[in-house]
XYZ file of C-alpha atoms in Angstrom:
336
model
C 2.495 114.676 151.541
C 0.362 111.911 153.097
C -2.867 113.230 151.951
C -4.404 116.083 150.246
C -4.577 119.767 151.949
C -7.629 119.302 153.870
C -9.471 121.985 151.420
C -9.590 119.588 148.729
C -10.523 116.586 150.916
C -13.854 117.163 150.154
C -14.397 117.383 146.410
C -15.806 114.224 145.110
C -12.772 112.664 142.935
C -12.746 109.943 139.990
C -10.023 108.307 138.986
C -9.653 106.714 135.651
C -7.297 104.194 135.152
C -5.806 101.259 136.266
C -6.182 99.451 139.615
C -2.122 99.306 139.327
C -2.116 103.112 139.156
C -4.559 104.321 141.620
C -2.891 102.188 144.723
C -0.447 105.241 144.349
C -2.962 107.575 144.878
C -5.406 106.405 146.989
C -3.301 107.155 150.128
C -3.409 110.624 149.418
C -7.563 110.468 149.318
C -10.567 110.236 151.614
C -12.521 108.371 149.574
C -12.762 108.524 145.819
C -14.234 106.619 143.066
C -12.332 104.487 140.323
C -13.446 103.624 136.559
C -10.701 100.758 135.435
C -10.396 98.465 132.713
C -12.943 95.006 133.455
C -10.668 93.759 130.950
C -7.779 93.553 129.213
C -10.102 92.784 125.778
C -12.369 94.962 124.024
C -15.174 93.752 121.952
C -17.416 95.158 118.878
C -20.505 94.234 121.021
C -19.849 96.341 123.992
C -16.366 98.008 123.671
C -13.874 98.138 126.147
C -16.267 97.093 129.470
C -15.028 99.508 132.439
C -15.375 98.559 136.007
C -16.668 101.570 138.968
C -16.036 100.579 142.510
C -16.240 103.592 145.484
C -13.016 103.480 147.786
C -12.697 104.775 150.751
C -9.676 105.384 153.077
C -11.352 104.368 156.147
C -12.810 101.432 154.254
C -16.631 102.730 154.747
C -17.648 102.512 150.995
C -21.064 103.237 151.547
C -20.473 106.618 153.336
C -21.835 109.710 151.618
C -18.763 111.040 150.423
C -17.864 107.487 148.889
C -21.135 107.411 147.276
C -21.066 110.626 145.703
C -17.785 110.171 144.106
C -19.385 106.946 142.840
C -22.594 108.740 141.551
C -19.927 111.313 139.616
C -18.329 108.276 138.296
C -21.631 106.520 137.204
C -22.469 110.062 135.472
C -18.921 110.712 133.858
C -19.237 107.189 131.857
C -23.000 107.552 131.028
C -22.565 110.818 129.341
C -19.431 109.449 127.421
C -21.028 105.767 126.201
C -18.715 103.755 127.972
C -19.843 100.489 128.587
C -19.913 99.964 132.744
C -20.631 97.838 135.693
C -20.579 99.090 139.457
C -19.035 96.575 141.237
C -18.066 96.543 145.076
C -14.134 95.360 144.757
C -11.857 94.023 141.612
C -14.631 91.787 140.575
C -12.756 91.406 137.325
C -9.585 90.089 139.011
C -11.386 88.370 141.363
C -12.854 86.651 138.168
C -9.464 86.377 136.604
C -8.078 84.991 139.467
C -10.858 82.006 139.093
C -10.054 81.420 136.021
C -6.074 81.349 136.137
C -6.667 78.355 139.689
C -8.177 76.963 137.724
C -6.467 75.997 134.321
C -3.377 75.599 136.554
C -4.900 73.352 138.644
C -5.839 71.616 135.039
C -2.521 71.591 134.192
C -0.986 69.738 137.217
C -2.824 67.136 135.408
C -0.012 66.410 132.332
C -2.596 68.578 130.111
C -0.765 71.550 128.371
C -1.739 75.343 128.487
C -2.543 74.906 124.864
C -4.934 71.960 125.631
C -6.899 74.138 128.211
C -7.062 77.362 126.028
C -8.088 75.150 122.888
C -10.973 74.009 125.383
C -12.135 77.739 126.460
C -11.968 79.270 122.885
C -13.523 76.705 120.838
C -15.804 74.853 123.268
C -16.814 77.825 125.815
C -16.232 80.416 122.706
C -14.357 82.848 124.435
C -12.305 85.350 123.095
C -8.976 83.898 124.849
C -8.265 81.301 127.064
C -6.983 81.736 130.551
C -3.138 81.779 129.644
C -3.392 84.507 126.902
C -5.505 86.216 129.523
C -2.631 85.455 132.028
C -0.185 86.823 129.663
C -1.951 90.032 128.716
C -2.251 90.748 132.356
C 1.086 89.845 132.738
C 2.119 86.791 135.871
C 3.230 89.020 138.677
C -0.140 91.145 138.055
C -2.262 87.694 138.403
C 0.216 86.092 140.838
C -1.327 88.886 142.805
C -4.834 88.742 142.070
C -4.986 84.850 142.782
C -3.237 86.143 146.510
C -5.762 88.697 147.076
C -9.341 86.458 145.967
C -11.256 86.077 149.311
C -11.658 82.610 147.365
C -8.660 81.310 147.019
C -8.143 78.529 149.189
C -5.440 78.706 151.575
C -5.000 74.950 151.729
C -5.863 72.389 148.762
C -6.870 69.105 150.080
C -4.650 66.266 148.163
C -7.197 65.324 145.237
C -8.573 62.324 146.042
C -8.233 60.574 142.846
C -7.379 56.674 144.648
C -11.288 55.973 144.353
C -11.805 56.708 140.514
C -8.406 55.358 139.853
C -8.671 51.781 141.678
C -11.917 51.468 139.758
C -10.747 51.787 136.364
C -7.945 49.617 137.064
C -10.716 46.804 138.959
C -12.389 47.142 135.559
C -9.900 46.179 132.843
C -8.224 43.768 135.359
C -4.649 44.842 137.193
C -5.993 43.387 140.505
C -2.394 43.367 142.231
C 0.261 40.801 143.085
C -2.167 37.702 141.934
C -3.382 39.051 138.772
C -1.631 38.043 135.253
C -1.647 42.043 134.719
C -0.159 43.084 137.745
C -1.216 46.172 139.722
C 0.701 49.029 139.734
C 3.590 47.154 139.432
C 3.847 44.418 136.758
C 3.650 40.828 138.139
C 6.567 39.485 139.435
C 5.685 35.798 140.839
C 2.473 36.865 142.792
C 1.928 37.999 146.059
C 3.980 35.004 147.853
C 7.419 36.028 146.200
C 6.808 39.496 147.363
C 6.276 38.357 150.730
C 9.359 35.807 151.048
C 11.618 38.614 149.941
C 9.764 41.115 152.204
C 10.601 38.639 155.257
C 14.134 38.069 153.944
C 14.909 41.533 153.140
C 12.562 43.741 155.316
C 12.502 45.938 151.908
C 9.673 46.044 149.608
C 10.653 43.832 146.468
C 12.000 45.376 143.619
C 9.495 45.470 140.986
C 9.262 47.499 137.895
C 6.524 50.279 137.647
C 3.487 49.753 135.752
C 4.076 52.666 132.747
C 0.510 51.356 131.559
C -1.526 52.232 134.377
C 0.411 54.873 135.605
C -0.009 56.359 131.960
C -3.701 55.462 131.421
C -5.223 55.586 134.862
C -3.036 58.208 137.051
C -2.065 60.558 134.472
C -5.243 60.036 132.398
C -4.981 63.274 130.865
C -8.887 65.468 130.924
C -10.613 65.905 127.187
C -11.576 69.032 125.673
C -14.910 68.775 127.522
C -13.811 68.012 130.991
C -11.732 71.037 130.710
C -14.345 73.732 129.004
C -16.777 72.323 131.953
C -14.055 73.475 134.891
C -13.129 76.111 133.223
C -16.974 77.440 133.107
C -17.764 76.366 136.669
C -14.886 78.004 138.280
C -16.508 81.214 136.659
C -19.700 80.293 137.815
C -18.725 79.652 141.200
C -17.143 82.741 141.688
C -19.444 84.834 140.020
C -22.062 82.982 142.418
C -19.616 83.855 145.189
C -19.618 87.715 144.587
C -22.892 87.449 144.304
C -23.194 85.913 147.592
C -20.998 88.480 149.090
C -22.343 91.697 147.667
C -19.231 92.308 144.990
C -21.848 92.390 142.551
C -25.460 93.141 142.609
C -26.983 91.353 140.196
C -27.177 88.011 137.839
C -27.067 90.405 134.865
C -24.097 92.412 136.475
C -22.238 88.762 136.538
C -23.124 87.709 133.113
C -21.924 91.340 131.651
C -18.681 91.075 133.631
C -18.238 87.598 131.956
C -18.761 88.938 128.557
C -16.371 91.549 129.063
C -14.286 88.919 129.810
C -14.302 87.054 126.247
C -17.095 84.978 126.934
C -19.679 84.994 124.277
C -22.136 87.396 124.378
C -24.466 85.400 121.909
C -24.191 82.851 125.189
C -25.916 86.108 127.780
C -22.725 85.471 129.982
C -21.855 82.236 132.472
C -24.800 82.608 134.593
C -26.951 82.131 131.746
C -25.198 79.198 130.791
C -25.125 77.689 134.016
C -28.979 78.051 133.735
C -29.046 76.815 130.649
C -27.378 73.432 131.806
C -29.657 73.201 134.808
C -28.325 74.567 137.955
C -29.213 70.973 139.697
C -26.890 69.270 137.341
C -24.563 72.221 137.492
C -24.577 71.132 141.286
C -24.061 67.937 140.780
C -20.538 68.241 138.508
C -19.648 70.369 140.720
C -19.745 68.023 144.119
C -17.987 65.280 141.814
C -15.653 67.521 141.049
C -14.891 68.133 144.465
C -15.089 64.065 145.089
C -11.467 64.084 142.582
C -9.679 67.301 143.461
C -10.990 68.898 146.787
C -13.296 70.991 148.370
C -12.779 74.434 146.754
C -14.958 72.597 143.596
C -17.559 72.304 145.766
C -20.874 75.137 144.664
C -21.059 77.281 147.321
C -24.462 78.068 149.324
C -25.885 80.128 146.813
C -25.819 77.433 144.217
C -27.125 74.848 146.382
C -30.082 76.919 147.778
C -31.323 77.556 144.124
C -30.684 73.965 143.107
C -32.785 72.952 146.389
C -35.512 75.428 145.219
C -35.395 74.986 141.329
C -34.601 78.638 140.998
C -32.284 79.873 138.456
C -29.896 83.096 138.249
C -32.155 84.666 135.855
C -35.083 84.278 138.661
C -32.741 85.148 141.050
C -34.400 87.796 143.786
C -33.668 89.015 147.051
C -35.407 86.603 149.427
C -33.428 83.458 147.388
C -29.938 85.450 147.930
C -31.134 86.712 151.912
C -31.491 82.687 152.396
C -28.420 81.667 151.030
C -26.186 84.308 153.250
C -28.255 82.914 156.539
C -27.750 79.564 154.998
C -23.833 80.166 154.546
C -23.048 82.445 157.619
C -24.205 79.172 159.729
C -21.764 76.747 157.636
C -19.525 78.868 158.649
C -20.293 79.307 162.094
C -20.122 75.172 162.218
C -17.303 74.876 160.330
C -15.741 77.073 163.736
């Protein structure tokens, strides 16, 4: 059958399981409600964290029937003690998702999945890093979760690194052709060899690669710190994003998602963090973050509006969050 016999199509129905598991069954149903796993870890502070999102067929999540197979689900894990969050969509893989970009993106940079789970454990104090979460979700699983994040960018800029790394080599002096210390290339006779054998030849002269600055300037690999900070602003940024977006409905919501995620709970969750820090500095990492490897760093509307208005996430209230959507539906609109 396609769907249930239409006698059943009304009972209000809550499925407990995984995500995986109830894309099998969802075609069958109206609407329904799901309780899944917020994470692959469970924790003596708060147990085994469970995810409730209403689905509906039609996609109208906020019709009655969708909302009272959510209010069943609600009940069903507040009479058994399990830990929840009502969430509107995967914000756990959406989360995930963040995280995995992320320490890939990380390790495009010579830096070894090791390096960049050291960095989340030991600096950020979370339970695993973002390849043992990878692996306990398994690739394929988080292959698609990164494919299905409304924030995943569809095109990655080229970071533009030339600025940072002609600066550092200005600095300790490989000026080019002219200099004793060569450029990227070591020197070879100066700039006028290179140019009589460019006119002879019409081919750029053969000259050695500089293994020095190529090593120390364009593969300079991040340290523990650089990577615990990207790491905990691409979970900021998307927590800030679902946020934005209604996925989750409120700071604490974001910070108990994050938890249930590995982060510390002795930390209250990202958000808290991120408020901790100072959400104008937080701001300002971010955009020079962006300035190195492209605009998905940059701190979305939300972010900026609060940083404008020296709010935080714990002072977050509606009027802040109405401002930000207005403020980011008319980026958008310019941006078309």
């Amino acid at each position: 059958q396609t769907r249930l016999p239409r006698g059943l199509r009304d009972i209000r129905v809550v499925l407990v399981g995984d995500w995986v598991h109830a894309g099998n069954v969802m075609p069958l149903l109206d609407q329904a409600a799901i309780i899944s796993p917020a994470s692959p870890l469970s924790r003596d502070d708060i147990g085994s964290l469970q995810e409730i999102t209403a689905i509906s067929r039609d996609g109208d999540e906020n019709s009655a029937k969708a909302q009272n197979s959510l209010a069943a689900a609600i009940k069903y894990a507040e009479v058994n003690a399990i830990p929840h969050l009502v969430t509107k969509g995967k914000a756990s893989e959406r989360l995930v998702a963040a995280l995995a970009t992320e320490a890939c993106r990380i390790c495009s940079l010579q830096c070894e999945p090791a390096e960049v789970d050291f960095a989340a454990t030991r600096l950020l104090g979370m339970l695993a890093g973002p390849f043992q979460l990878m692996d306990f979700y398994g690739t394929d699983r988080v292959l698609n979760m990164v494919e299905s994040s409304p924030s995943t960018p569809t095109t990655e800029r080229v970071p533009v690194v030339a600025r940072t790394v002609l600066n550092k080599m200005i600095s300790a002096g490989f000026l080019g052709y002219e200099s004793p210390r060569g450029g990227f290339y070591h020197n070879a006779g100066g700039v006028r060899k290179a140019a009589e054998h460019l006119r002879a030849t019409e081919q750029a002269p053969l000259m050695s690669v500089n293994q020095h600055v190529y090593r120390t300037f364009m593969l300079q690999r991040p340290t523990p710190d650089e990577i615990a900070d990207r790491l905990l602003f691409a979970m900021v940024r998307e927590s800030s994003n679902m946020l934005l977006d209604g996925t989750l409905a409120s700071t604490s919501d974001a910070n108990l998602l994050s938890v249930g995620m590995g982060f510390p709970h002795s930390k209250g969750g990202v958000l808290t963090v991120a408020d901790s820090i100072g959400l104008a500095k937080a701001r300002d990492k971010m955009i020079s973050h962006a300035d190195l490897f492209g605009p998905s760093f940059l701190p979305n509307q939300l972010i900026e509006t609060m940083a404008s208005h020296h709010k935080t996430f714990a002072s977050l209230d509606k009027n802040t969050l109405e401002l930000a959507t207005k403020m980011a539906a008319m980026e958008e609109e310019n941006e078309n």
